[in-house]
Coordinates of C-alpha atoms in Angstrom, one line a residue:
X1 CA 77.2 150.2 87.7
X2 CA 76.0 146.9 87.1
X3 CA 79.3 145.8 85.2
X4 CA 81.2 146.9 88.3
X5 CA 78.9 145.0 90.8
X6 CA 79.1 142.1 88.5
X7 CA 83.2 141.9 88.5
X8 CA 83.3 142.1 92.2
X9 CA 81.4 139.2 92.7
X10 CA 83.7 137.4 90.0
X11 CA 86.6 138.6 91.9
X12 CA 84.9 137.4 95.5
X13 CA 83.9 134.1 94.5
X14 CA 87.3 133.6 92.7
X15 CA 89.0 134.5 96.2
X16 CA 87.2 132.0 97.8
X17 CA 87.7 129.6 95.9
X18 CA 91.1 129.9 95.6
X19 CA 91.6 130.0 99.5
X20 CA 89.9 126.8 99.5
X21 CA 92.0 125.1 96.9
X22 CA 95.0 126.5 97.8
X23 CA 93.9 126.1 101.8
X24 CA 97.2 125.1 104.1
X25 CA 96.9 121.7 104.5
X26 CA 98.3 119.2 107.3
X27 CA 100.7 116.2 107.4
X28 CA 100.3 113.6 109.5
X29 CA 103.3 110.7 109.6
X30 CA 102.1 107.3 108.5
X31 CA 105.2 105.6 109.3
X32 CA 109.3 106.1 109.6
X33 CA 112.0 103.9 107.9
X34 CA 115.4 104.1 108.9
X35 CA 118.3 102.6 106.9
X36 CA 120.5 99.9 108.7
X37 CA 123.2 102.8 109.3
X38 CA 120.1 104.8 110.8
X39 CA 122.1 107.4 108.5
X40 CA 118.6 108.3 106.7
X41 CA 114.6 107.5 106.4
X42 CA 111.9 107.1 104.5
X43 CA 109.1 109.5 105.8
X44 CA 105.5 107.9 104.7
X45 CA 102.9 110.4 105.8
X46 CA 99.5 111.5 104.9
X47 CA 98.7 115.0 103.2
X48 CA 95.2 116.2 104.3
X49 CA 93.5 119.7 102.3
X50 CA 91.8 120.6 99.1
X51 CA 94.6 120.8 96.6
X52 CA 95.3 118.1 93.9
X53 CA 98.4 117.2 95.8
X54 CA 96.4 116.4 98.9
X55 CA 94.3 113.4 99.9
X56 CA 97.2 111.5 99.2
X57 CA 100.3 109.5 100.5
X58 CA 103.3 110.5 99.9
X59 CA 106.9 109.1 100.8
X60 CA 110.4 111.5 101.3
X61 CA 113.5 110.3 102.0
X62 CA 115.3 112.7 104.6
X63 CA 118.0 112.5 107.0
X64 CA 117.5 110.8 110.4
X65 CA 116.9 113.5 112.3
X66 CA 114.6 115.4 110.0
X67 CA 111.1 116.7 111.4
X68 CA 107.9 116.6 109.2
X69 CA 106.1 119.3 108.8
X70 CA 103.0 120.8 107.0
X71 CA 105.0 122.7 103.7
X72 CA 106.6 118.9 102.9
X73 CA 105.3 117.7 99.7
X74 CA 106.9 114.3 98.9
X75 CA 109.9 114.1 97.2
X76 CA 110.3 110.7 95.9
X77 CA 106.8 109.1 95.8
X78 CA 102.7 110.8 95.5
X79 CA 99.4 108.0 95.1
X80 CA 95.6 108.7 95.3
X81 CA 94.1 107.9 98.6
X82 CA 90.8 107.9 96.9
X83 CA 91.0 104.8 95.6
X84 CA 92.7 102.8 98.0
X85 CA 89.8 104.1 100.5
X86 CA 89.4 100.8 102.2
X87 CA 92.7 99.6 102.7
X88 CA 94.7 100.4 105.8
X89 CA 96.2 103.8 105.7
X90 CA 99.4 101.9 107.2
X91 CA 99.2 99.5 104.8
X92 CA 98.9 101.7 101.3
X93 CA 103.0 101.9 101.0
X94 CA 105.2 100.1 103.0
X95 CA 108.9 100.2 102.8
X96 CA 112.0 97.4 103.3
X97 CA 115.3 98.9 103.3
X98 CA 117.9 96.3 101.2
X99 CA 120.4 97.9 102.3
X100 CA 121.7 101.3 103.5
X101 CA 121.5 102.8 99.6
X102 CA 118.4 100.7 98.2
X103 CA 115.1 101.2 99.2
X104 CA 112.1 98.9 98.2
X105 CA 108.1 100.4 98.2
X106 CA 105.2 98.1 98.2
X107 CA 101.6 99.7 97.3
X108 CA 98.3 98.0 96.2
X109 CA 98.7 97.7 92.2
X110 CA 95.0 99.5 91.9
X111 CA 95.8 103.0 93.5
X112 CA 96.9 106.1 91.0
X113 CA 100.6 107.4 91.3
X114 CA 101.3 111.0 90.7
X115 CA 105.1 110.2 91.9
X116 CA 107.6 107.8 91.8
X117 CA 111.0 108.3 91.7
X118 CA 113.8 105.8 91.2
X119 CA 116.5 107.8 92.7
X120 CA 117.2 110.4 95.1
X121 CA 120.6 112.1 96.3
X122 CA 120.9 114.5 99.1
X123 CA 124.2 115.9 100.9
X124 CA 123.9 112.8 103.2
X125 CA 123.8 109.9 100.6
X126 CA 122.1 108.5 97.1
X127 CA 119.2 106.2 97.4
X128 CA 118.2 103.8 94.7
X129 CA 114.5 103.3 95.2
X130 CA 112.5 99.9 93.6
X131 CA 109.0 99.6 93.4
X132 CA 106.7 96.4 93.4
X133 CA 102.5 96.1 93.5
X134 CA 100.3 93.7 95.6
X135 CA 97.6 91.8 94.8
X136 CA 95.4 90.8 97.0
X137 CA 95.7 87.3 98.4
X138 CA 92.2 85.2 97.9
X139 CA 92.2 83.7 101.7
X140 CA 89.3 80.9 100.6
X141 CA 92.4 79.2 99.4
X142 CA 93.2 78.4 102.6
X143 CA 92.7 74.9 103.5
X144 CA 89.9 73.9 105.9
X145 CA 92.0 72.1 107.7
X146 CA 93.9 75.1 109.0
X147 CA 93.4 77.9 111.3
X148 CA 95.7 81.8 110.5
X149 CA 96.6 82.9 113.7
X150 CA 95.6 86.6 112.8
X151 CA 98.5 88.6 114.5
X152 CA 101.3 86.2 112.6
X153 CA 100.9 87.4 109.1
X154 CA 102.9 88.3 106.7
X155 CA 103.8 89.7 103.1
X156 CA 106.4 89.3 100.9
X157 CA 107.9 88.4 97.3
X158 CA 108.3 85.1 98.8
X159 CA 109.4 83.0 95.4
X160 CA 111.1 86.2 93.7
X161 CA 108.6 86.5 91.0
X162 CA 108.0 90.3 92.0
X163 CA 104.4 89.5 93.5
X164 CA 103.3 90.4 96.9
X165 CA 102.3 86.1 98.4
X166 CA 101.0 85.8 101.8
X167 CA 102.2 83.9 104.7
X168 CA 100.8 82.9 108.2
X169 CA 101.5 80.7 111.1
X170 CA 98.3 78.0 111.1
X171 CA 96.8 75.3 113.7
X172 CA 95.8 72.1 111.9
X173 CA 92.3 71.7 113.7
X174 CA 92.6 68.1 112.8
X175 CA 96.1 67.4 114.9
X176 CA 95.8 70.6 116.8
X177 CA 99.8 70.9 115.4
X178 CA 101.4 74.4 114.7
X179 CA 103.0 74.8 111.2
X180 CA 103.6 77.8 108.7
X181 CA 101.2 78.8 105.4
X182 CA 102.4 80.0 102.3
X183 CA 100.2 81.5 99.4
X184 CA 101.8 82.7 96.3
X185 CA 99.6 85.1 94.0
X186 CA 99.2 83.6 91.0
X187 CA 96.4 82.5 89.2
X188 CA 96.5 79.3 90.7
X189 CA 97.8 80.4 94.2
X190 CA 99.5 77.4 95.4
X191 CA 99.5 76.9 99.1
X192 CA 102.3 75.3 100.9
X193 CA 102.5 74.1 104.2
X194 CA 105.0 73.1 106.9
X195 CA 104.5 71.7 109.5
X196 CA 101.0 71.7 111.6
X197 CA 101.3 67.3 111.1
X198 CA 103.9 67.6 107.6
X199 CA 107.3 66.9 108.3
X200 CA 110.2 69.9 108.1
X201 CA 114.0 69.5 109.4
X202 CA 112.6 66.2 111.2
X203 CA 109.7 67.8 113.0
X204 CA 105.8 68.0 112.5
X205 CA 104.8 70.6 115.1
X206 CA 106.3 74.5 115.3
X207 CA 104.2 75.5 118.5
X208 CA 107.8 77.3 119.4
X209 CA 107.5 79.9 116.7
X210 CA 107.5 83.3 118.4
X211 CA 109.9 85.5 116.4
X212 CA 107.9 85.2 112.1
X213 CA 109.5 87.7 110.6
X214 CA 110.6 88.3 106.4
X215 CA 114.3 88.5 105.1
X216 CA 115.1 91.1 102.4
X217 CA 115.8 89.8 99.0
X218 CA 120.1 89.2 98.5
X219 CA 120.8 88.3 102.4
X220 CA 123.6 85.7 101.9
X221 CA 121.8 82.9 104.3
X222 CA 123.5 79.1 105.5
X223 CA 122.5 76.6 108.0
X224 CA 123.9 75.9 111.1
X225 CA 126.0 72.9 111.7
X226 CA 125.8 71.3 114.8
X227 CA 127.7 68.0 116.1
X228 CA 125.3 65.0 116.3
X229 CA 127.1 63.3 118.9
X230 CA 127.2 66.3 121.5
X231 CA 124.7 68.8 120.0
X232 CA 127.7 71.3 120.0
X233 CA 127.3 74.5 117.6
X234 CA 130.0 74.1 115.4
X235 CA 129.6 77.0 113.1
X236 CA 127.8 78.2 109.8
X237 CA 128.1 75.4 106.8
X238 CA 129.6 78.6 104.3
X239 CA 129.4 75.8 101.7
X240 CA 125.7 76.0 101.6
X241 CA 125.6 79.9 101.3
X242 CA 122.4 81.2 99.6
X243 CA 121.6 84.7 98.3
X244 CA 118.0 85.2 99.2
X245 CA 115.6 85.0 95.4
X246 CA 113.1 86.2 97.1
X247 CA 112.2 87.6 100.7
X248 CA 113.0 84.6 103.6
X249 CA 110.8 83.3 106.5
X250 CA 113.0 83.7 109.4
X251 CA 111.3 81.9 112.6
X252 CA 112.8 81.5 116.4
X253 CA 112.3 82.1 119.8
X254 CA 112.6 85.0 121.3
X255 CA 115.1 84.2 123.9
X256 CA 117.5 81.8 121.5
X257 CA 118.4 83.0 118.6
X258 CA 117.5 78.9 117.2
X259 CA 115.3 78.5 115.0
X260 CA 114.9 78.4 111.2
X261 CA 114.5 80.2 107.8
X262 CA 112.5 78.8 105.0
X263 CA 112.9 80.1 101.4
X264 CA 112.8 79.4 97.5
X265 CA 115.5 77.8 95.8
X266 CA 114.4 78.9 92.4
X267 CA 112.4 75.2 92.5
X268 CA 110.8 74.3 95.5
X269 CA 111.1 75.6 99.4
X270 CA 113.4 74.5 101.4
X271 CA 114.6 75.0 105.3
X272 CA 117.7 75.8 107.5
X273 CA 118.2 75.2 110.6
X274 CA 119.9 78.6 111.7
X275 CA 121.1 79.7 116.1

């Protein structure tokens, strides 16, 4: 009687337990990237519950008009959310399309993958997927001169090296001159600025910055010549076409298209005037 009593509570606790574990859990969308062609997306979303699958981000790629819901389990990238606790949840995998078949993911370099796939094919398309960590960015580099203007950050492989730098529109407090920050992560991380009193494409101040956006890696980029004697656009100088090492710094304002795009060489930085 005993042994019988005995196996039901096994059987009870072992019920419960499993219901827990195996407990319906909920997605919640992080964040949707569409493709150029808007043909297909990335799906970053958040898997809540008590399963070893859950707790975690996880990334599909699905068609346009595809609608999340609670059974998806990621089908081309799983991380631990545990460890990446105290980092934004939009900010533990972001995604830049290349193109409309090449798809690039960014997550901290600390956090634990379960997943990550370098291709995926569906009846709509084939997607090759690259992958590159950050590190964080130590922000007492920053000279003490200058001032980030906290909403105008951003990230990118900046110098093509495969490393997450940091970039930020500044105020020199000295001059009270706008210019633009750049922070590469390496051991040394060199800072470069331009502008905010330093000279760039003959001027010192870029207070007129109000588009500071990246450039994916590859974009074919030229300057923009223009007719000194009239100040006539006369078309893009093709002869100076650059495929992109790393990602650009694009910069205008937001009702002209002029403006300018800094971005490595393979040597040193250097700028074109772009409308």
């Amino acid at each position: 009687m005993n042994v019988e009593k005995n196996i039901l509570w096994v059987l009870l606790i072992f019920t419960v337990v499993s219901c827990q574990i195996f407990d319906k859990s909920e997605n919640r969308i992080i964040k949707e990237y569409y493709n150029p062609k808007q043909s297909m997306k990335v799906v970053v979303f958040e898997k809540m519950g008590n399963a070893t699958v859950n707790n975690s981000i996880q990334a599909s790629i699905q068609g346009y008009d595809y609608e999340l819901d609670n059974e998806e389990i990621g089908n081309v990238f799983v991380a631990d959310q545990f460890e990446s606790s105290k980092i934004s949840k939009d900010s533990i995998l972001t995604v830049n399309w290349i193109d409309n078949e090449t798809a690039e993911f960014t997550f901290p370099h600390k956090i634990r993958t379960f997943k990550k796939e370098k291709q995926f094919e569906n009846n709509i398309g084939k997607v090759k997927i690259l992958y590159q960590t950050t590190e964080k960015i130590d922000l007492t580099k920053v000279p003490d001169s200058l001032d980030l203007i906290a909403d105008k950050n951003l990230e990118g492989d900046f110098n093509g090296d495969n490393k997450t730098d940091f970039a930020s529109i500044v105020i020199n407090k000295n001059n009270q001159k706008t210019g633009v920050l750049i922070i590469h992560n390496s051991d040394n991380q060199e800072c470069f600025v331009f502008g905010a009193g330093k000279e760039i494409d003959q001027m010192t101040d870029l207070d007129w910055i109000e588009v500071f956006e990246t450039l994916p890696k590859g974009k074919i980029v030229s300057p923009t010549l223009v007719d000194e004697e009239t100040g006539d656009i006369i078309g893009q100088d093709e002869s100076r076409n650059f495929e992109l090492i790393g990602n650009g710094i694009y910069m205008s304002v937001e009702e002209s298209h002029g403006g300018g795009i800094i971005f490595w060489n393979g040597k040193e930085y250097e700028w074109y005037h772009v409308e």
